[in-house]
């Protein structure tokens, strides 16, 4: 069960790292970004301010901070693409968010990581197109990184969970329910 799809609140997940769907300033926002900052406490914003001073985080890239009051040790902040109709390389940028997050997982020897559904909220990326991109990148990382023991995708609503479960069945063969 190295890949798990669950419905819930990512701020409650005690993985080595949870991934934040941030914006380029890294200074917080709404959605999962707001939830993570609220749960982590003010020290997270203080650390993010230092990253902001160094230029923040361009779309498709990722930055690592501590998790502070979160159960997760680290937060990997990544910036997804804003959906602009699908002809502005949004799908490539979204794939790069997952690749960049896994590069930090590998570099820091992390064994477990949890993702939200990046870009499918305020950034408007259609979730039926985002889910297969996310799942393909996660499966590639699980095949490539022997130290990686568990990847969890934490969906906020039942509908989003069902969308990911359907996408997983398509990308990995019909008999893979919600967990593999
Ligand atoms: N746990 C897990 N998932 C969550 C949580 C939570 N606590 N809160 C929201 N989500 C889900 C949303 O339902 C959505 O499916 O995270 C997904 C991503 O939505 P957003 O948080 O809106 O992120 P995104 O679409 O990438 O937009 C990023 O929004 O919050 C701002 O600062 C952020 O400007 C950035 C933009």
mmCIF file with all atom_site columns, C-alpha atoms and ligand atoms in Angstrom:
data_model
loop_
_atom_site.group_PDB
_atom_site.id
_atom_site.type_symbol
_atom_site.label_atom_id
_atom_site.label_alt_id
_atom_site.label_comp_id
_atom_site.label_asym_id
_atom_site.label_entity_id
_atom_site.label_seq_id
_atom_site.pdbx_PDB_ins_code
_atom_site.Cartn_x
_atom_site.Cartn_y
_atom_site.Cartn_z
_atom_site.occupancy
_atom_site.B_iso_or_equiv
_atom_site.pdbx_formal_charge
_atom_site.auth_seq_id
_atom_site.auth_comp_id
_atom_site.auth_asym_id
_atom_site.auth_atom_id
_atom_site.pdbx_PDB_model_num
ATOM   1   C CA  . UNK A 1 1   ? 0.000   0.000  0.000   1.00 0.00 ? 1   UNK A CA  1
ATOM   2   C CA  . UNK A 1 2   ? 2.674   2.526  -0.992  1.00 0.00 ? 2   UNK A CA  1
ATOM   3   C CA  . UNK A 1 3   ? 0.152   4.848  -2.627  1.00 0.00 ? 3   UNK A CA  1
ATOM   4   C CA  . UNK A 1 4   ? -2.921  5.762  -0.610  1.00 0.00 ? 4   UNK A CA  1
ATOM   5   C CA  . UNK A 1 5   ? -5.851  8.028  -1.502  1.00 0.00 ? 5   UNK A CA  1
ATOM   6   C CA  . UNK A 1 6   ? -7.755  9.412  1.492   1.00 0.00 ? 6   UNK A CA  1
ATOM   7   C CA  . UNK A 1 7   ? -10.313 12.089 2.215   1.00 0.00 ? 7   UNK A CA  1
ATOM   8   C CA  . UNK A 1 8   ? -9.336  14.463 5.001   1.00 0.00 ? 8   UNK A CA  1
ATOM   9   C CA  . UNK A 1 9   ? -7.360  17.463 6.177   1.00 0.00 ? 9   UNK A CA  1
ATOM   10  C CA  . UNK A 1 10  ? -3.677  17.318 5.177   1.00 0.00 ? 10  UNK A CA  1
ATOM   11  C CA  . UNK A 1 11  ? -2.675  19.367 8.238   1.00 0.00 ? 11  UNK A CA  1
ATOM   12  C CA  . UNK A 1 12  ? -3.503  16.332 10.375  1.00 0.00 ? 12  UNK A CA  1
ATOM   13  C CA  . UNK A 1 13  ? -1.240  13.922 8.440   1.00 0.00 ? 13  UNK A CA  1
ATOM   14  C CA  . UNK A 1 14  ? 1.924   12.843 10.289  1.00 0.00 ? 14  UNK A CA  1
ATOM   15  C CA  . UNK A 1 15  ? 4.041   12.157 7.173   1.00 0.00 ? 15  UNK A CA  1
ATOM   16  C CA  . UNK A 1 16  ? 7.733   13.154 7.024   1.00 0.00 ? 16  UNK A CA  1
ATOM   17  C CA  . UNK A 1 17  ? 6.525   15.991 4.779   1.00 0.00 ? 17  UNK A CA  1
ATOM   18  C CA  . UNK A 1 18  ? 3.237   17.427 3.637   1.00 0.00 ? 18  UNK A CA  1
ATOM   19  C CA  . UNK A 1 19  ? 3.050   19.402 0.410   1.00 0.00 ? 19  UNK A CA  1
ATOM   20  C CA  . UNK A 1 20  ? 1.520   22.867 0.342   1.00 0.00 ? 20  UNK A CA  1
ATOM   21  C CA  . UNK A 1 21  ? -0.237  24.310 -2.717  1.00 0.00 ? 21  UNK A CA  1
ATOM   22  C CA  . UNK A 1 22  ? 1.301   27.737 -2.272  1.00 0.00 ? 22  UNK A CA  1
ATOM   23  C CA  . UNK A 1 23  ? 1.665   30.874 -4.382  1.00 0.00 ? 23  UNK A CA  1
ATOM   24  C CA  . UNK A 1 24  ? 4.948   32.287 -5.631  1.00 0.00 ? 24  UNK A CA  1
ATOM   25  C CA  . UNK A 1 25  ? 5.275   34.741 -2.737  1.00 0.00 ? 25  UNK A CA  1
ATOM   26  C CA  . UNK A 1 26  ? 5.206   31.877 -0.197  1.00 0.00 ? 26  UNK A CA  1
ATOM   27  C CA  . UNK A 1 27  ? 3.561   34.333 2.211   1.00 0.00 ? 27  UNK A CA  1
ATOM   28  C CA  . UNK A 1 28  ? 0.377   32.303 2.691   1.00 0.00 ? 28  UNK A CA  1
ATOM   29  C CA  . UNK A 1 29  ? -3.115  32.466 1.275   1.00 0.00 ? 29  UNK A CA  1
ATOM   30  C CA  . UNK A 1 30  ? -6.430  30.644 1.485   1.00 0.00 ? 30  UNK A CA  1
ATOM   31  C CA  . UNK A 1 31  ? -7.287  27.020 0.814   1.00 0.00 ? 31  UNK A CA  1
ATOM   32  C CA  . UNK A 1 32  ? -4.763  24.410 1.879   1.00 0.00 ? 32  UNK A CA  1
ATOM   33  C CA  . UNK A 1 33  ? -2.067  27.133 2.121   1.00 0.00 ? 33  UNK A CA  1
ATOM   34  C CA  . UNK A 1 34  ? -4.117  28.951 4.748   1.00 0.00 ? 34  UNK A CA  1
ATOM   35  C CA  . UNK A 1 35  ? -4.887  25.726 6.613   1.00 0.00 ? 35  UNK A CA  1
ATOM   36  C CA  . UNK A 1 36  ? -1.213  24.722 6.739   1.00 0.00 ? 36  UNK A CA  1
ATOM   37  C CA  . UNK A 1 37  ? -0.088  28.136 7.981   1.00 0.00 ? 37  UNK A CA  1
ATOM   38  C CA  . UNK A 1 38  ? -2.807  28.202 10.648  1.00 0.00 ? 38  UNK A CA  1
ATOM   39  C CA  . UNK A 1 39  ? -1.879  24.729 11.888  1.00 0.00 ? 39  UNK A CA  1
ATOM   40  C CA  . UNK A 1 40  ? 1.910   25.238 11.694  1.00 0.00 ? 40  UNK A CA  1
ATOM   41  C CA  . UNK A 1 41  ? 1.867   28.514 13.610  1.00 0.00 ? 41  UNK A CA  1
ATOM   42  C CA  . UNK A 1 42  ? 3.704   31.799 13.057  1.00 0.00 ? 42  UNK A CA  1
ATOM   43  C CA  . UNK A 1 43  ? 7.172   30.307 12.832  1.00 0.00 ? 43  UNK A CA  1
ATOM   44  C CA  . UNK A 1 44  ? 6.242   28.869 9.428   1.00 0.00 ? 44  UNK A CA  1
ATOM   45  C CA  . UNK A 1 45  ? 5.509   32.322 8.043   1.00 0.00 ? 45  UNK A CA  1
ATOM   46  C CA  . UNK A 1 46  ? 8.726   33.616 9.577   1.00 0.00 ? 46  UNK A CA  1
ATOM   47  C CA  . UNK A 1 47  ? 10.721  30.954 7.710   1.00 0.00 ? 47  UNK A CA  1
ATOM   48  C CA  . UNK A 1 48  ? 8.708   31.600 4.533   1.00 0.00 ? 48  UNK A CA  1
ATOM   49  C CA  . UNK A 1 49  ? 9.578   35.282 4.743   1.00 0.00 ? 49  UNK A CA  1
ATOM   50  C CA  . UNK A 1 50  ? 13.256  34.358 4.438   1.00 0.00 ? 50  UNK A CA  1
ATOM   51  C CA  . UNK A 1 51  ? 12.451  32.326 1.311   1.00 0.00 ? 51  UNK A CA  1
ATOM   52  C CA  . UNK A 1 52  ? 10.364  35.223 -0.008  1.00 0.00 ? 52  UNK A CA  1
ATOM   53  C CA  . UNK A 1 53  ? 13.351  37.511 0.459   1.00 0.00 ? 53  UNK A CA  1
ATOM   54  C CA  . UNK A 1 54  ? 15.346  35.073 -1.706  1.00 0.00 ? 54  UNK A CA  1
ATOM   55  C CA  . UNK A 1 55  ? 12.804  35.320 -4.529  1.00 0.00 ? 55  UNK A CA  1
ATOM   56  C CA  . UNK A 1 56  ? 9.972   33.059 -3.343  1.00 0.00 ? 56  UNK A CA  1
ATOM   57  C CA  . UNK A 1 57  ? 9.101   30.084 -5.532  1.00 0.00 ? 57  UNK A CA  1
ATOM   58  C CA  . UNK A 1 58  ? 8.350   30.148 -9.283  1.00 0.00 ? 58  UNK A CA  1
ATOM   59  C CA  . UNK A 1 59  ? 5.505   27.921 -10.589 1.00 0.00 ? 59  UNK A CA  1
ATOM   60  C CA  . UNK A 1 60  ? 6.622   24.310 -10.948 1.00 0.00 ? 60  UNK A CA  1
ATOM   61  C CA  . UNK A 1 61  ? 9.369   24.597 -8.344  1.00 0.00 ? 61  UNK A CA  1
ATOM   62  C CA  . UNK A 1 62  ? 9.334   23.632 -4.647  1.00 0.00 ? 62  UNK A CA  1
ATOM   63  C CA  . UNK A 1 63  ? 10.885  24.844 -1.400  1.00 0.00 ? 63  UNK A CA  1
ATOM   64  C CA  . UNK A 1 64  ? 11.339  22.981 1.924   1.00 0.00 ? 64  UNK A CA  1
ATOM   65  C CA  . UNK A 1 65  ? 10.606  24.371 5.374   1.00 0.00 ? 65  UNK A CA  1
ATOM   66  C CA  . UNK A 1 66  ? 10.158  22.861 8.812   1.00 0.00 ? 66  UNK A CA  1
ATOM   67  C CA  . UNK A 1 67  ? 6.660   21.857 9.916   1.00 0.00 ? 67  UNK A CA  1
ATOM   68  C CA  . UNK A 1 68  ? 6.708   23.534 13.359  1.00 0.00 ? 68  UNK A CA  1
ATOM   69  C CA  . UNK A 1 69  ? 3.389   22.772 15.134  1.00 0.00 ? 69  UNK A CA  1
ATOM   70  C CA  . UNK A 1 70  ? 2.229   20.411 12.363  1.00 0.00 ? 70  UNK A CA  1
ATOM   71  C CA  . UNK A 1 71  ? 2.499   16.653 12.947  1.00 0.00 ? 71  UNK A CA  1
ATOM   72  C CA  . UNK A 1 72  ? 4.601   16.548 9.751   1.00 0.00 ? 72  UNK A CA  1
ATOM   73  C CA  . UNK A 1 73  ? 8.331   17.276 10.172  1.00 0.00 ? 73  UNK A CA  1
ATOM   74  C CA  . UNK A 1 74  ? 8.565   19.309 6.974   1.00 0.00 ? 74  UNK A CA  1
ATOM   75  C CA  . UNK A 1 75  ? 6.405   21.273 4.570   1.00 0.00 ? 75  UNK A CA  1
ATOM   76  C CA  . UNK A 1 76  ? 7.266   21.179 0.866   1.00 0.00 ? 76  UNK A CA  1
ATOM   77  C CA  . UNK A 1 77  ? 5.816   24.338 -0.674  1.00 0.00 ? 77  UNK A CA  1
ATOM   78  C CA  . UNK A 1 78  ? 5.141   24.088 -4.388  1.00 0.00 ? 78  UNK A CA  1
ATOM   79  C CA  . UNK A 1 79  ? 3.427   26.534 -6.718  1.00 0.00 ? 79  UNK A CA  1
ATOM   80  C CA  . UNK A 1 80  ? 1.026   25.064 -9.228  1.00 0.00 ? 80  UNK A CA  1
ATOM   81  C CA  . UNK A 1 81  ? -0.055  26.593 -12.535 1.00 0.00 ? 81  UNK A CA  1
ATOM   82  C CA  . UNK A 1 82  ? -3.096  28.826 -12.763 1.00 0.00 ? 82  UNK A CA  1
ATOM   83  C CA  . UNK A 1 83  ? -5.437  27.157 -15.292 1.00 0.00 ? 83  UNK A CA  1
ATOM   84  C CA  . UNK A 1 84  ? -5.761  29.378 -18.360 1.00 0.00 ? 84  UNK A CA  1
ATOM   85  C CA  . UNK A 1 85  ? -7.574  27.026 -20.709 1.00 0.00 ? 85  UNK A CA  1
ATOM   86  C CA  . UNK A 1 86  ? -4.867  24.411 -21.168 1.00 0.00 ? 86  UNK A CA  1
ATOM   87  C CA  . UNK A 1 87  ? -2.696  26.004 -23.853 1.00 0.00 ? 87  UNK A CA  1
ATOM   88  C CA  . UNK A 1 88  ? -0.158  27.649 -21.575 1.00 0.00 ? 88  UNK A CA  1
ATOM   89  C CA  . UNK A 1 89  ? 1.782   24.493 -20.635 1.00 0.00 ? 89  UNK A CA  1
ATOM   90  C CA  . UNK A 1 90  ? -0.298  24.165 -17.463 1.00 0.00 ? 90  UNK A CA  1
ATOM   91  C CA  . UNK A 1 91  ? -0.088  20.363 -17.556 1.00 0.00 ? 91  UNK A CA  1
ATOM   92  C CA  . UNK A 1 92  ? 3.713   20.420 -17.836 1.00 0.00 ? 92  UNK A CA  1
ATOM   93  C CA  . UNK A 1 93  ? 4.003   22.890 -14.952 1.00 0.00 ? 93  UNK A CA  1
ATOM   94  C CA  . UNK A 1 94  ? 1.716   20.763 -12.789 1.00 0.00 ? 94  UNK A CA  1
ATOM   95  C CA  . UNK A 1 95  ? 3.819   17.654 -13.489 1.00 0.00 ? 95  UNK A CA  1
ATOM   96  C CA  . UNK A 1 96  ? 6.922   19.658 -12.575 1.00 0.00 ? 96  UNK A CA  1
ATOM   97  C CA  . UNK A 1 97  ? 5.397   20.504 -9.166  1.00 0.00 ? 97  UNK A CA  1
ATOM   98  C CA  . UNK A 1 98  ? 5.300   16.794 -8.297  1.00 0.00 ? 98  UNK A CA  1
ATOM   99  C CA  . UNK A 1 99  ? 8.768   16.182 -9.755  1.00 0.00 ? 99  UNK A CA  1
ATOM   100 C CA  . UNK A 1 100 ? 10.189  19.128 -7.772  1.00 0.00 ? 100 UNK A CA  1
ATOM   101 C CA  . UNK A 1 101 ? 8.538   17.912 -4.562  1.00 0.00 ? 101 UNK A CA  1
ATOM   102 C CA  . UNK A 1 102 ? 9.990   14.422 -5.042  1.00 0.00 ? 102 UNK A CA  1
ATOM   103 C CA  . UNK A 1 103 ? 13.438  15.915 -5.707  1.00 0.00 ? 103 UNK A CA  1
ATOM   104 C CA  . UNK A 1 104 ? 13.264  17.410 -2.197  1.00 0.00 ? 104 UNK A CA  1
ATOM   105 C CA  . UNK A 1 105 ? 11.960  14.101 -0.787  1.00 0.00 ? 105 UNK A CA  1
ATOM   106 C CA  . UNK A 1 106 ? 14.969  12.330 -2.327  1.00 0.00 ? 106 UNK A CA  1
ATOM   107 C CA  . UNK A 1 107 ? 17.526  14.985 -1.320  1.00 0.00 ? 107 UNK A CA  1
ATOM   108 C CA  . UNK A 1 108 ? 16.345  14.885 2.294   1.00 0.00 ? 108 UNK A CA  1
ATOM   109 C CA  . UNK A 1 109 ? 15.934  11.098 2.535   1.00 0.00 ? 109 UNK A CA  1
ATOM   110 C CA  . UNK A 1 110 ? 12.244  11.404 3.413   1.00 0.00 ? 110 UNK A CA  1
ATOM   111 C CA  . UNK A 1 111 ? 10.280  8.165  3.577   1.00 0.00 ? 111 UNK A CA  1
ATOM   112 C CA  . UNK A 1 112 ? 6.697   9.452  3.476   1.00 0.00 ? 112 UNK A CA  1
ATOM   113 C CA  . UNK A 1 113 ? 4.987   12.433 1.856   1.00 0.00 ? 113 UNK A CA  1
ATOM   114 C CA  . UNK A 1 114 ? 1.393   13.622 1.535   1.00 0.00 ? 114 UNK A CA  1
ATOM   115 C CA  . UNK A 1 115 ? 0.036   15.755 -1.317  1.00 0.00 ? 115 UNK A CA  1
ATOM   116 C CA  . UNK A 1 116 ? -3.116  17.817 -1.683  1.00 0.00 ? 116 UNK A CA  1
ATOM   117 C CA  . UNK A 1 117 ? -4.701  18.104 -5.118  1.00 0.00 ? 117 UNK A CA  1
ATOM   118 C CA  . UNK A 1 118 ? -2.422  20.883 -6.355  1.00 0.00 ? 118 UNK A CA  1
ATOM   119 C CA  . UNK A 1 119 ? -3.954  23.678 -8.472  1.00 0.00 ? 119 UNK A CA  1
ATOM   120 C CA  . UNK A 1 120 ? -7.495  22.214 -8.522  1.00 0.00 ? 120 UNK A CA  1
ATOM   121 C CA  . UNK A 1 121 ? -8.931  24.799 -6.090  1.00 0.00 ? 121 UNK A CA  1
ATOM   122 C CA  . UNK A 1 122 ? -8.398  28.547 -6.486  1.00 0.00 ? 122 UNK A CA  1
ATOM   123 C CA  . UNK A 1 123 ? -6.109  27.943 -9.473  1.00 0.00 ? 123 UNK A CA  1
ATOM   124 C CA  . UNK A 1 124 ? -8.952  26.309 -11.389 1.00 0.00 ? 124 UNK A CA  1
ATOM   125 C CA  . UNK A 1 125 ? -7.140  23.313 -12.890 1.00 0.00 ? 125 UNK A CA  1
ATOM   126 C CA  . UNK A 1 126 ? -9.826  20.745 -13.851 1.00 0.00 ? 126 UNK A CA  1
ATOM   127 C CA  . UNK A 1 127 ? -9.425  17.898 -11.377 1.00 0.00 ? 127 UNK A CA  1
ATOM   128 C CA  . UNK A 1 128 ? -10.213 15.225 -13.985 1.00 0.00 ? 128 UNK A CA  1
ATOM   129 C CA  . UNK A 1 129 ? -7.117  16.388 -15.867 1.00 0.00 ? 129 UNK A CA  1
ATOM   130 C CA  . UNK A 1 130 ? -4.972  17.014 -12.779 1.00 0.00 ? 130 UNK A CA  1
ATOM   131 C CA  . UNK A 1 131 ? -5.533  13.624 -11.138 1.00 0.00 ? 131 UNK A CA  1
ATOM   132 C CA  . UNK A 1 132 ? -3.874  11.458 -13.843 1.00 0.00 ? 132 UNK A CA  1
ATOM   133 C CA  . UNK A 1 133 ? -0.886  13.841 -13.977 1.00 0.00 ? 133 UNK A CA  1
ATOM   134 C CA  . UNK A 1 134 ? -0.454  13.651 -10.197 1.00 0.00 ? 134 UNK A CA  1
ATOM   135 C CA  . UNK A 1 135 ? -0.849  9.872  -10.073 1.00 0.00 ? 135 UNK A CA  1
ATOM   136 C CA  . UNK A 1 136 ? 1.574   9.231  -12.931 1.00 0.00 ? 136 UNK A CA  1
ATOM   137 C CA  . UNK A 1 137 ? 4.263   11.350 -11.252 1.00 0.00 ? 137 UNK A CA  1
ATOM   138 C CA  . UNK A 1 138 ? 3.640   9.639  -7.896  1.00 0.00 ? 138 UNK A CA  1
ATOM   139 C CA  . UNK A 1 139 ? 3.871   6.162  -9.413  1.00 0.00 ? 139 UNK A CA  1
ATOM   140 C CA  . UNK A 1 140 ? 7.099   7.117  -11.224 1.00 0.00 ? 140 UNK A CA  1
ATOM   141 C CA  . UNK A 1 141 ? 8.610   8.383  -7.960  1.00 0.00 ? 141 UNK A CA  1
ATOM   142 C CA  . UNK A 1 142 ? 7.587   5.239  -6.072  1.00 0.00 ? 142 UNK A CA  1
ATOM   143 C CA  . UNK A 1 143 ? 9.264   3.137  -8.787  1.00 0.00 ? 143 UNK A CA  1
ATOM   144 C CA  . UNK A 1 144 ? 12.405  5.272  -8.742  1.00 0.00 ? 144 UNK A CA  1
ATOM   145 C CA  . UNK A 1 145 ? 13.007  6.040  -5.019  1.00 0.00 ? 145 UNK A CA  1
ATOM   146 C CA  . UNK A 1 146 ? 13.673  2.928  -2.928  1.00 0.00 ? 146 UNK A CA  1
ATOM   147 C CA  . UNK A 1 147 ? 13.643  4.979  0.305   1.00 0.00 ? 147 UNK A CA  1
ATOM   148 C CA  . UNK A 1 148 ? 10.087  6.181  -0.364  1.00 0.00 ? 148 UNK A CA  1
ATOM   149 C CA  . UNK A 1 149 ? 7.733   4.022  1.683   1.00 0.00 ? 149 UNK A CA  1
ATOM   150 C CA  . UNK A 1 150 ? 4.426   5.893  1.413   1.00 0.00 ? 150 UNK A CA  1
ATOM   151 C CA  . UNK A 1 151 ? 2.773   8.576  -0.669  1.00 0.00 ? 151 UNK A CA  1
ATOM   152 C CA  . UNK A 1 152 ? -0.675  9.762  0.409   1.00 0.00 ? 152 UNK A CA  1
ATOM   153 C CA  . UNK A 1 153 ? -2.948  11.993 -1.622  1.00 0.00 ? 153 UNK A CA  1
ATOM   154 C CA  . UNK A 1 154 ? -5.281  13.789 0.789   1.00 0.00 ? 154 UNK A CA  1
ATOM   155 C CA  . UNK A 1 155 ? -8.504  14.908 -0.915  1.00 0.00 ? 155 UNK A CA  1
ATOM   156 C CA  . UNK A 1 156 ? -10.664 17.464 0.835   1.00 0.00 ? 156 UNK A CA  1
ATOM   157 C CA  . UNK A 1 157 ? -14.036 16.308 -0.518  1.00 0.00 ? 157 UNK A CA  1
ATOM   158 C CA  . UNK A 1 158 ? -15.654 12.932 -1.308  1.00 0.00 ? 158 UNK A CA  1
ATOM   159 C CA  . UNK A 1 159 ? -16.079 14.004 -4.935  1.00 0.00 ? 159 UNK A CA  1
ATOM   160 C CA  . UNK A 1 160 ? -12.378 14.756 -5.286  1.00 0.00 ? 160 UNK A CA  1
ATOM   161 C CA  . UNK A 1 161 ? -11.474 11.410 -3.693  1.00 0.00 ? 161 UNK A CA  1
ATOM   162 C CA  . UNK A 1 162 ? -13.762 9.607  -6.126  1.00 0.00 ? 162 UNK A CA  1
ATOM   163 C CA  . UNK A 1 163 ? -12.185 11.464 -9.074  1.00 0.00 ? 163 UNK A CA  1
ATOM   164 C CA  . UNK A 1 164 ? -8.710  10.341 -7.989  1.00 0.00 ? 164 UNK A CA  1
ATOM   165 C CA  . UNK A 1 165 ? -9.872  6.766  -7.417  1.00 0.00 ? 165 UNK A CA  1
ATOM   166 C CA  . UNK A 1 166 ? -11.302 6.653  -10.927 1.00 0.00 ? 166 UNK A CA  1
ATOM   167 C CA  . UNK A 1 167 ? -8.104  8.127  -12.360 1.00 0.00 ? 167 UNK A CA  1
ATOM   168 C CA  . UNK A 1 168 ? -6.007  5.600  -10.427 1.00 0.00 ? 168 UNK A CA  1
ATOM   169 C CA  . UNK A 1 169 ? -8.020  2.731  -11.855 1.00 0.00 ? 169 UNK A CA  1
ATOM   170 C CA  . UNK A 1 170 ? -7.302  4.071  -15.353 1.00 0.00 ? 170 UNK A CA  1
ATOM   171 C CA  . UNK A 1 171 ? -3.568  4.707  -14.904 1.00 0.00 ? 171 UNK A CA  1
ATOM   172 C CA  . UNK A 1 172 ? -2.791  1.460  -13.106 1.00 0.00 ? 172 UNK A CA  1
ATOM   173 C CA  . UNK A 1 173 ? -5.244  -1.161 -14.373 1.00 0.00 ? 173 UNK A CA  1
ATOM   174 C CA  . UNK A 1 174 ? -8.852  -1.879 -13.403 1.00 0.00 ? 174 UNK A CA  1
ATOM   175 C CA  . UNK A 1 175 ? -8.333  -3.850 -10.188 1.00 0.00 ? 175 UNK A CA  1
ATOM   176 C CA  . UNK A 1 176 ? -6.519  -1.162 -8.191  1.00 0.00 ? 176 UNK A CA  1
ATOM   177 C CA  . UNK A 1 177 ? -9.263  0.210  -5.931  1.00 0.00 ? 177 UNK A CA  1
ATOM   178 C CA  . UNK A 1 178 ? -8.120  3.164  -3.869  1.00 0.00 ? 178 UNK A CA  1
ATOM   179 C CA  . UNK A 1 179 ? -4.810  1.862  -2.578  1.00 0.00 ? 179 UNK A CA  1
ATOM   180 C CA  . UNK A 1 180 ? -1.850  0.094  -4.105  1.00 0.00 ? 180 UNK A CA  1
HETATM 181 N N1  . LIG B 2 .   ? -6.403  19.497 3.306   1.00 0.00 ? 1   LIG B N1  1
HETATM 182 C C1  . LIG B 2 .   ? -6.346  18.934 2.063   1.00 0.00 ? 1   LIG B C1  1
HETATM 183 N N2  . LIG B 2 .   ? -6.779  19.555 0.943   1.00 0.00 ? 1   LIG B N2  1
HETATM 184 C C2  . LIG B 2 .   ? -7.308  20.794 1.096   1.00 0.00 ? 1   LIG B C2  1
HETATM 185 C C3  . LIG B 2 .   ? -7.389  21.450 2.350   1.00 0.00 ? 1   LIG B C3  1
HETATM 186 C C4  . LIG B 2 .   ? -6.915  20.741 3.480   1.00 0.00 ? 1   LIG B C4  1
HETATM 187 N N3  . LIG B 2 .   ? -6.957  21.267 4.718   1.00 0.00 ? 1   LIG B N3  1
HETATM 188 N N4  . LIG B 2 .   ? -7.964  22.687 2.151   1.00 0.00 ? 1   LIG B N4  1
HETATM 189 C C5  . LIG B 2 .   ? -8.220  22.781 0.834   1.00 0.00 ? 1   LIG B C5  1
HETATM 190 N N5  . LIG B 2 .   ? -7.842  21.648 0.190   1.00 0.00 ? 1   LIG B N5  1
HETATM 191 C C6  . LIG B 2 .   ? -7.931  21.294 -1.217  1.00 0.00 ? 1   LIG B C6  1
HETATM 192 C C7  . LIG B 2 .   ? -8.931  22.054 -2.062  1.00 0.00 ? 1   LIG B C7  1
HETATM 193 O O1  . LIG B 2 .   ? -10.239 21.550 -1.853  1.00 0.00 ? 1   LIG B O1  1
HETATM 194 C C8  . LIG B 2 .   ? -8.395  21.755 -3.450  1.00 0.00 ? 1   LIG B C8  1
HETATM 195 O O2  . LIG B 2 .   ? -8.867  20.494 -3.886  1.00 0.00 ? 1   LIG B O2  1
HETATM 196 O O3  . LIG B 2 .   ? -6.681  21.587 -1.821  1.00 0.00 ? 1   LIG B O3  1
HETATM 197 C C9  . LIG B 2 .   ? -6.875  21.649 -3.233  1.00 0.00 ? 1   LIG B C9  1
HETATM 198 C C10 . LIG B 2 .   ? -6.087  22.831 -3.766  1.00 0.00 ? 1   LIG B C10 1
HETATM 199 O O4  . LIG B 2 .   ? -6.870  23.995 -3.619  1.00 0.00 ? 1   LIG B O4  1
HETATM 200 P P1  . LIG B 2 .   ? -6.225  25.408 -3.132  1.00 0.00 ? 1   LIG B P1  1
HETATM 201 O O5  . LIG B 2 .   ? -5.852  25.300 -1.713  1.00 0.00 ? 1   LIG B O5  1
HETATM 202 O O6  . LIG B 2 .   ? -7.186  26.478 -3.540  1.00 0.00 ? 1   LIG B O6  1
HETATM 203 O O7  . LIG B 2 .   ? -4.881  25.511 -3.966  1.00 0.00 ? 1   LIG B O7  1
HETATM 204 P P2  . LIG B 2 .   ? -4.637  25.878 -5.507  1.00 0.00 ? 1   LIG B P2  1
HETATM 205 O O8  . LIG B 2 .   ? -5.825  25.572 -6.367  1.00 0.00 ? 1   LIG B O8  1
HETATM 206 O O9  . LIG B 2 .   ? -3.325  25.260 -5.837  1.00 0.00 ? 1   LIG B O9  1
HETATM 207 O O10 . LIG B 2 .   ? -4.504  27.470 -5.466  1.00 0.00 ? 1   LIG B O10 1
HETATM 208 C C11 . LIG B 2 .   ? -3.367  28.010 -4.823  1.00 0.00 ? 1   LIG B C11 1
HETATM 209 O O11 . LIG B 2 .   ? -4.681  29.484 -3.473  1.00 0.00 ? 1   LIG B O11 1
HETATM 210 O O12 . LIG B 2 .   ? -4.631  29.419 -1.201  1.00 0.00 ? 1   LIG B O12 1
HETATM 211 C C12 . LIG B 2 .   ? -4.131  30.072 -2.294  1.00 0.00 ? 1   LIG B C12 1
HETATM 212 O O13 . LIG B 2 .   ? -1.979  30.858 -1.585  1.00 0.00 ? 1   LIG B O13 1
HETATM 213 C C13 . LIG B 2 .   ? -2.643  29.916 -2.416  1.00 0.00 ? 1   LIG B C13 1
HETATM 214 O O14 . LIG B 2 .   ? -2.520  31.535 -4.163  1.00 0.00 ? 1   LIG B O14 1
HETATM 215 C C14 . LIG B 2 .   ? -2.462  30.136 -3.880  1.00 0.00 ? 1   LIG B C14 1
HETATM 216 C C15 . LIG B 2 .   ? -3.674  29.451 -4.483  1.00 0.00 ? 1   LIG B C15 1
#
